[in-house]
mmCIF file with all atom_site columns, C-alpha atoms in Angstrom:
data_model
loop_
_atom_site.group_PDB
_atom_site.id
_atom_site.type_symbol
_atom_site.label_atom_id
_atom_site.label_alt_id
_atom_site.label_comp_id
_atom_site.label_asym_id
_atom_site.label_entity_id
_atom_site.label_seq_id
_atom_site.pdbx_PDB_ins_code
_atom_site.Cartn_x
_atom_site.Cartn_y
_atom_site.Cartn_z
_atom_site.occupancy
_atom_site.B_iso_or_equiv
_atom_site.pdbx_formal_charge
_atom_site.auth_seq_id
_atom_site.auth_comp_id
_atom_site.auth_asym_id
_atom_site.auth_atom_id
_atom_site.pdbx_PDB_model_num
ATOM 1   C CA . MET A 1 1   ? -12.935 -2.029  30.582 1.00 44.00 ? 1   MET A CA 1
ATOM 2   C CA . THR A 1 2   ? -11.832 -3.945  33.826 1.00 43.00 ? 2   THR A CA 1
ATOM 3   C CA . GLN A 1 3   ? -11.553 -7.670  33.720 1.00 46.00 ? 3   GLN A CA 1
ATOM 4   C CA . GLN A 1 4   ? -14.230 -9.250  35.932 1.00 50.00 ? 4   GLN A CA 1
ATOM 5   C CA . GLY A 1 5   ? -12.963 -10.038 39.237 1.00 50.00 ? 5   GLY A CA 1
ATOM 6   C CA . ALA A 1 6   ? -10.080 -7.737  38.883 1.00 44.00 ? 6   ALA A CA 1
ATOM 7   C CA . PRO A 1 7   ? -9.610  -5.069  41.740 1.00 45.00 ? 7   PRO A CA 1
ATOM 8   C CA . ARG A 1 8   ? -10.389 -1.735  40.423 1.00 44.00 ? 8   ARG A CA 1
ATOM 9   C CA . ARG A 1 9   ? -7.968  0.962   40.721 1.00 40.00 ? 9   ARG A CA 1
ATOM 10  C CA . GLU A 1 10  ? -9.056  4.408   41.581 1.00 44.00 ? 10  GLU A CA 1
ATOM 11  C CA . ALA A 1 11  ? -7.734  7.392   39.841 1.00 36.00 ? 11  ALA A CA 1
ATOM 12  C CA . PRO A 1 12  ? -5.246  9.374   41.883 1.00 37.00 ? 12  PRO A CA 1
ATOM 13  C CA . PRO A 1 13  ? -6.312  12.909  42.953 1.00 41.00 ? 13  PRO A CA 1
ATOM 14  C CA . LEU A 1 14  ? -5.776  15.830  40.524 1.00 34.00 ? 14  LEU A CA 1
ATOM 15  C CA . ALA A 1 15  ? -3.362  17.353  42.952 1.00 38.00 ? 15  ALA A CA 1
ATOM 16  C CA . ALA A 1 16  ? -1.266  14.269  43.190 1.00 36.00 ? 16  ALA A CA 1
ATOM 17  C CA . ILE A 1 17  ? -0.482  14.285  39.510 1.00 33.00 ? 17  ILE A CA 1
ATOM 18  C CA . ALA A 1 18  ? -0.593  17.991  38.526 1.00 32.00 ? 18  ALA A CA 1
ATOM 19  C CA . PRO A 1 19  ? 2.630   19.627  38.456 1.00 36.00 ? 19  PRO A CA 1
ATOM 20  C CA . GLU A 1 20  ? 3.603   22.106  41.291 1.00 39.00 ? 20  GLU A CA 1
ATOM 21  C CA . GLY A 1 21  ? 2.171   25.519  40.572 1.00 38.00 ? 21  GLY A CA 1
ATOM 22  C CA . VAL A 1 22  ? -0.686  24.363  38.157 1.00 37.00 ? 22  VAL A CA 1
ATOM 23  C CA . ARG A 1 23  ? -4.036  25.033  39.494 1.00 36.00 ? 23  ARG A CA 1
ATOM 24  C CA . ALA A 1 24  ? -6.220  22.088  39.630 1.00 35.00 ? 24  ALA A CA 1
ATOM 25  C CA . ASP A 1 25  ? -9.399  23.950  39.204 1.00 37.00 ? 25  ASP A CA 1
ATOM 26  C CA . ARG A 1 26  ? -8.191  25.413  35.706 1.00 50.00 ? 26  ARG A CA 1
ATOM 27  C CA . GLY A 1 27  ? -10.278 23.956  32.778 1.00 65.00 ? 27  GLY A CA 1
ATOM 28  C CA . THR A 1 28  ? -8.860  22.380  30.006 1.00 79.00 ? 28  THR A CA 1
ATOM 29  C CA . ALA A 1 29  ? -11.540 23.607  27.378 1.00 85.00 ? 29  ALA A CA 1
ATOM 30  C CA . PRO A 1 30  ? -9.789  25.440  24.566 1.00 88.00 ? 30  PRO A CA 1
ATOM 31  C CA . ARG A 1 31  ? -10.747 29.200  24.426 1.00 92.00 ? 31  ARG A CA 1
ATOM 32  C CA . ALA A 1 32  ? -8.987  32.367  23.299 1.00 94.00 ? 32  ALA A CA 1
ATOM 33  C CA . PHE A 1 33  ? -8.983  35.631  25.458 1.00 94.00 ? 33  PHE A CA 1
ATOM 34  C CA . THR A 1 34  ? -8.240  38.647  23.113 1.00 96.00 ? 34  THR A CA 1
ATOM 35  C CA . TYR A 1 35  ? -7.188  42.025  24.260 1.00 96.00 ? 35  TYR A CA 1
ATOM 36  C CA . GLY A 1 36  ? -5.492  45.182  23.008 1.00 95.00 ? 36  GLY A CA 1
ATOM 37  C CA . VAL A 1 37  ? -2.143  46.626  24.319 1.00 94.00 ? 37  VAL A CA 1
ATOM 38  C CA . GLY A 1 38  ? -0.685  49.593  22.556 1.00 86.00 ? 38  GLY A CA 1
ATOM 39  C CA . GLY A 1 39  ? -1.172  48.750  18.589 1.00 92.00 ? 39  GLY A CA 1
ATOM 40  C CA . TYR A 1 40  ? -1.059  44.996  19.345 1.00 96.00 ? 40  TYR A CA 1
ATOM 41  C CA . THR A 1 41  ? -3.860  42.552  19.387 1.00 97.00 ? 41  THR A CA 1
ATOM 42  C CA . VAL A 1 42  ? -2.868  39.800  22.041 1.00 97.00 ? 42  VAL A CA 1
ATOM 43  C CA . VAL A 1 43  ? -4.684  36.440  21.747 1.00 97.00 ? 43  VAL A CA 1
ATOM 44  C CA . GLU A 1 44  ? -4.194  34.069  24.674 1.00 97.00 ? 44  GLU A CA 1
ATOM 45  C CA . LEU A 1 45  ? -4.764  30.547  24.076 1.00 96.00 ? 45  LEU A CA 1
ATOM 46  C CA . HIS A 1 46  ? -6.000  28.776  27.065 1.00 95.00 ? 46  HIS A CA 1
ATOM 47  C CA . GLY A 1 47  ? -6.569  25.056  27.653 1.00 93.00 ? 47  GLY A CA 1
ATOM 48  C CA . GLU A 1 48  ? -5.800  22.046  25.355 1.00 93.00 ? 48  GLU A CA 1
ATOM 49  C CA . ILE A 1 49  ? -5.493  23.404  21.830 1.00 92.00 ? 49  ILE A CA 1
ATOM 50  C CA . ASP A 1 50  ? -6.374  20.377  19.921 1.00 90.00 ? 50  ASP A CA 1
ATOM 51  C CA . ILE A 1 51  ? -8.900  19.272  17.207 1.00 91.00 ? 51  ILE A CA 1
ATOM 52  C CA . VAL A 1 52  ? -11.814 20.162  19.720 1.00 86.00 ? 52  VAL A CA 1
ATOM 53  C CA . GLY A 1 53  ? -10.819 23.889  19.951 1.00 82.00 ? 53  GLY A CA 1
ATOM 54  C CA . ARG A 1 54  ? -9.970  24.056  16.254 1.00 87.00 ? 54  ARG A CA 1
ATOM 55  C CA . GLU A 1 55  ? -13.158 25.918  15.223 1.00 86.00 ? 55  GLU A CA 1
ATOM 56  C CA . SER A 1 56  ? -13.702 28.247  17.997 1.00 87.00 ? 56  SER A CA 1
ATOM 57  C CA . ILE A 1 57  ? -10.238 29.210  18.297 1.00 94.00 ? 57  ILE A CA 1
ATOM 58  C CA . GLY A 1 58  ? -9.761  29.630  14.555 1.00 94.00 ? 58  GLY A CA 1
ATOM 59  C CA . LEU A 1 59  ? -12.653 31.960  14.233 1.00 95.00 ? 59  LEU A CA 1
ATOM 60  C CA . GLU A 1 60  ? -11.123 34.181  16.758 1.00 96.00 ? 60  GLU A CA 1
ATOM 61  C CA . LEU A 1 61  ? -7.868  34.133  15.073 1.00 97.00 ? 61  LEU A CA 1
ATOM 62  C CA . ASP A 1 62  ? -9.269  34.657  11.725 1.00 96.00 ? 62  ASP A CA 1
ATOM 63  C CA . ARG A 1 63  ? -11.151 37.619  13.271 1.00 97.00 ? 63  ARG A CA 1
ATOM 64  C CA . VAL A 1 64  ? -8.049  39.310  14.738 1.00 97.00 ? 64  VAL A CA 1
ATOM 65  C CA . THR A 1 65  ? -5.809  38.545  11.577 1.00 97.00 ? 65  THR A CA 1
ATOM 66  C CA . SER A 1 66  ? -8.420  40.201  9.142  1.00 97.00 ? 66  SER A CA 1
ATOM 67  C CA . PRO A 1 67  ? -7.672  43.802  9.206  1.00 96.00 ? 67  PRO A CA 1
ATOM 68  C CA . PRO A 1 68  ? -4.808  45.230  6.818  1.00 97.00 ? 68  PRO A CA 1
ATOM 69  C CA . ALA A 1 69  ? -1.286  45.019  8.353  1.00 97.00 ? 69  ALA A CA 1
ATOM 70  C CA . PRO A 1 70  ? -2.265  43.459  11.797 1.00 97.00 ? 70  PRO A CA 1
ATOM 71  C CA . ALA A 1 71  ? 0.071   43.551  14.592 1.00 97.00 ? 71  ALA A CA 1
ATOM 72  C CA . VAL A 1 72  ? -1.017  40.186  16.372 1.00 98.00 ? 72  VAL A CA 1
ATOM 73  C CA . VAL A 1 73  ? 0.505   38.323  19.254 1.00 98.00 ? 73  VAL A CA 1
ATOM 74  C CA . ILE A 1 74  ? -0.479  34.709  20.038 1.00 98.00 ? 74  ILE A CA 1
ATOM 75  C CA . ASP A 1 75  ? 0.319   34.094  23.709 1.00 98.00 ? 75  ASP A CA 1
ATOM 76  C CA . LEU A 1 76  ? 0.778   30.443  24.172 1.00 97.00 ? 76  LEU A CA 1
ATOM 77  C CA . THR A 1 77  ? 1.845   30.585  27.896 1.00 96.00 ? 77  THR A CA 1
ATOM 78  C CA . PRO A 1 78  ? -1.630  29.651  29.406 1.00 95.00 ? 78  PRO A CA 1
ATOM 79  C CA . THR A 1 79  ? -1.775  26.824  26.886 1.00 95.00 ? 79  THR A CA 1
ATOM 80  C CA . ARG A 1 80  ? -1.844  23.365  28.640 1.00 93.00 ? 80  ARG A CA 1
ATOM 81  C CA . PHE A 1 81  ? -1.575  21.264  25.675 1.00 93.00 ? 81  PHE A CA 1
ATOM 82  C CA . PHE A 1 82  ? -0.841  22.028  22.108 1.00 93.00 ? 82  PHE A CA 1
ATOM 83  C CA . ASP A 1 83  ? -0.877  19.359  19.085 1.00 92.00 ? 83  ASP A CA 1
ATOM 84  C CA . CYS A 1 84  ? -1.020  19.525  15.174 1.00 93.00 ? 84  CYS A CA 1
ATOM 85  C CA . SER A 1 85  ? -4.285  21.237  15.221 1.00 94.00 ? 85  SER A CA 1
ATOM 86  C CA . GLY A 1 86  ? -2.796  24.087  17.157 1.00 94.00 ? 86  GLY A CA 1
ATOM 87  C CA . LEU A 1 87  ? 0.173   23.950  14.570 1.00 95.00 ? 87  LEU A CA 1
ATOM 88  C CA . GLU A 1 88  ? -2.273  24.425  11.681 1.00 95.00 ? 88  GLU A CA 1
ATOM 89  C CA . LEU A 1 89  ? -4.217  27.272  13.578 1.00 96.00 ? 89  LEU A CA 1
ATOM 90  C CA . VAL A 1 90  ? -0.759  29.179  14.369 1.00 96.00 ? 90  VAL A CA 1
ATOM 91  C CA . CYS A 1 91  ? 0.348   28.479  10.694 1.00 96.00 ? 91  CYS A CA 1
ATOM 92  C CA . ARG A 1 92  ? -2.809  29.888  9.234  1.00 97.00 ? 92  ARG A CA 1
ATOM 93  C CA . ALA A 1 93  ? -2.671  32.947  11.397 1.00 97.00 ? 93  ALA A CA 1
ATOM 94  C CA . TYR A 1 94  ? 0.999   33.598  10.205 1.00 97.00 ? 94  TYR A CA 1
ATOM 95  C CA . ARG A 1 95  ? -0.121  33.229  6.577  1.00 97.00 ? 95  ARG A CA 1
ATOM 96  C CA . ARG A 1 96  ? -3.053  35.584  6.911  1.00 98.00 ? 96  ARG A CA 1
ATOM 97  C CA . VAL A 1 97  ? -0.893  38.175  8.711  1.00 98.00 ? 97  VAL A CA 1
ATOM 98  C CA . ARG A 1 98  ? 1.874   37.916  6.381  1.00 97.00 ? 98  ARG A CA 1
ATOM 99  C CA . ASP A 1 99  ? -0.638  38.122  3.271  1.00 97.00 ? 99  ASP A CA 1
ATOM 100 C CA . ARG A 1 100 ? -2.214  41.488  4.865  1.00 97.00 ? 100 ARG A CA 1
ATOM 101 C CA . GLY A 1 101 ? 1.551   42.911  5.410  1.00 97.00 ? 101 GLY A CA 1
ATOM 102 C CA . GLY A 1 102 ? 1.285   42.644  9.139  1.00 97.00 ? 102 GLY A CA 1
ATOM 103 C CA . ARG A 1 103 ? 3.527   41.142  11.879 1.00 96.00 ? 103 ARG A CA 1
ATOM 104 C CA . LEU A 1 104 ? 2.756   38.196  14.108 1.00 97.00 ? 104 LEU A CA 1
ATOM 105 C CA . TRP A 1 105 ? 4.626   37.340  17.183 1.00 97.00 ? 105 TRP A CA 1
ATOM 106 C CA . VAL A 1 106 ? 4.224   34.137  19.280 1.00 97.00 ? 106 VAL A CA 1
ATOM 107 C CA . VAL A 1 107 ? 5.064   33.912  23.114 1.00 98.00 ? 107 VAL A CA 1
ATOM 108 C CA . CYS A 1 108 ? 6.048   30.581  24.509 1.00 97.00 ? 108 CYS A CA 1
ATOM 109 C CA . ASP A 1 109 ? 8.040   29.367  27.418 1.00 96.00 ? 109 ASP A CA 1
ATOM 110 C CA . SER A 1 110 ? 6.845   25.826  27.198 1.00 96.00 ? 110 SER A CA 1
ATOM 111 C CA . PRO A 1 111 ? 9.550   23.203  26.285 1.00 96.00 ? 111 PRO A CA 1
ATOM 112 C CA . LEU A 1 112 ? 6.936   20.694  24.980 1.00 95.00 ? 112 LEU A CA 1
ATOM 113 C CA . ILE A 1 113 ? 5.266   23.223  22.937 1.00 96.00 ? 113 ILE A CA 1
ATOM 114 C CA . LEU A 1 114 ? 8.416   24.638  21.699 1.00 97.00 ? 114 LEU A CA 1
ATOM 115 C CA . ARG A 1 115 ? 9.294   21.012  20.642 1.00 96.00 ? 115 ARG A CA 1
ATOM 116 C CA . THR A 1 116 ? 5.923   20.683  18.674 1.00 95.00 ? 116 THR A CA 1
ATOM 117 C CA . LEU A 1 117 ? 6.761   24.068  16.889 1.00 96.00 ? 117 LEU A CA 1
ATOM 118 C CA . ARG A 1 118 ? 10.139  22.642  16.077 1.00 96.00 ? 118 ARG A CA 1
ATOM 119 C CA . VAL A 1 119 ? 8.923   19.208  14.737 1.00 94.00 ? 119 VAL A CA 1
ATOM 120 C CA . GLY A 1 120 ? 6.253   21.122  12.748 1.00 93.00 ? 120 GLY A CA 1
ATOM 121 C CA . GLY A 1 121 ? 9.029   23.371  11.075 1.00 93.00 ? 121 GLY A CA 1
ATOM 122 C CA . LEU A 1 122 ? 7.461   26.470  12.593 1.00 93.00 ? 122 LEU A CA 1
ATOM 123 C CA . LEU A 1 123 ? 10.144  27.227  15.439 1.00 94.00 ? 123 LEU A CA 1
ATOM 124 C CA . ASP A 1 124 ? 12.603  28.989  12.939 1.00 94.00 ? 124 ASP A CA 1
ATOM 125 C CA . VAL A 1 125 ? 9.781   30.657  10.912 1.00 95.00 ? 125 VAL A CA 1
ATOM 126 C CA . LEU A 1 126 ? 7.796   32.226  14.058 1.00 95.00 ? 126 LEU A CA 1
ATOM 127 C CA . CYS A 1 127 ? 10.891  32.843  16.350 1.00 95.00 ? 127 CYS A CA 1
ATOM 128 C CA . PRO A 1 128 ? 8.980   32.583  19.676 1.00 97.00 ? 128 PRO A CA 1
ATOM 129 C CA . VAL A 1 129 ? 9.924   34.639  22.570 1.00 97.00 ? 129 VAL A CA 1
ATOM 130 C CA . PRO A 1 130 ? 9.429   33.754  26.309 1.00 97.00 ? 130 PRO A CA 1
ATOM 131 C CA . THR A 1 131 ? 7.411   36.653  27.480 1.00 96.00 ? 131 THR A CA 1
ATOM 132 C CA . LEU A 1 132 ? 4.829   38.957  26.350 1.00 96.00 ? 132 LEU A CA 1
ATOM 133 C CA . ALA A 1 133 ? 7.041   42.061  27.213 1.00 94.00 ? 133 ALA A CA 1
ATOM 134 C CA . ASP A 1 134 ? 9.482   40.604  24.897 1.00 95.00 ? 134 ASP A CA 1
ATOM 135 C CA . ALA A 1 135 ? 7.072   40.223  22.101 1.00 95.00 ? 135 ALA A CA 1
ATOM 136 C CA . LEU A 1 136 ? 5.845   43.922  22.549 1.00 93.00 ? 136 LEU A CA 1
ATOM 137 C CA . ARG A 1 137 ? 9.460   45.101  22.339 1.00 88.00 ? 137 ARG A CA 1
ATOM 138 C CA . GLU A 1 138 ? 10.282  43.292  18.985 1.00 72.00 ? 138 GLU A CA 1
ATOM 139 C CA . ASP A 1 139 ? 10.006  45.224  15.992 1.00 62.00 ? 139 ASP A CA 1
#
């Protein structure tokens, strides 16, 4: 709310505040893009992973972690924002994979998301790797 008579400030154009290399036309809506590579199911999490995307992304993670002994890679490199709702989703996926005798790898190179994982106590449990190629080499 602006005080009456106060000059109205215009928001800077997105290009002026977006970090270099970030496309201004990329949406922030949370979504999961899933595909197979070899015997792995890769789930890329795009956009802002918060309470808004909890249901849709949670449903996709539940689907890919349902089979016996799933081999799942959660790729957080396309993720623009990740909060405690994201922590809960990844932790749930980890428990489901572990309980079914499978393996879960996490790909993340974002210092902010890695910090969120550390604060949430998941960094040492998940042992994220910086690239998808690294996750596919792990065993």
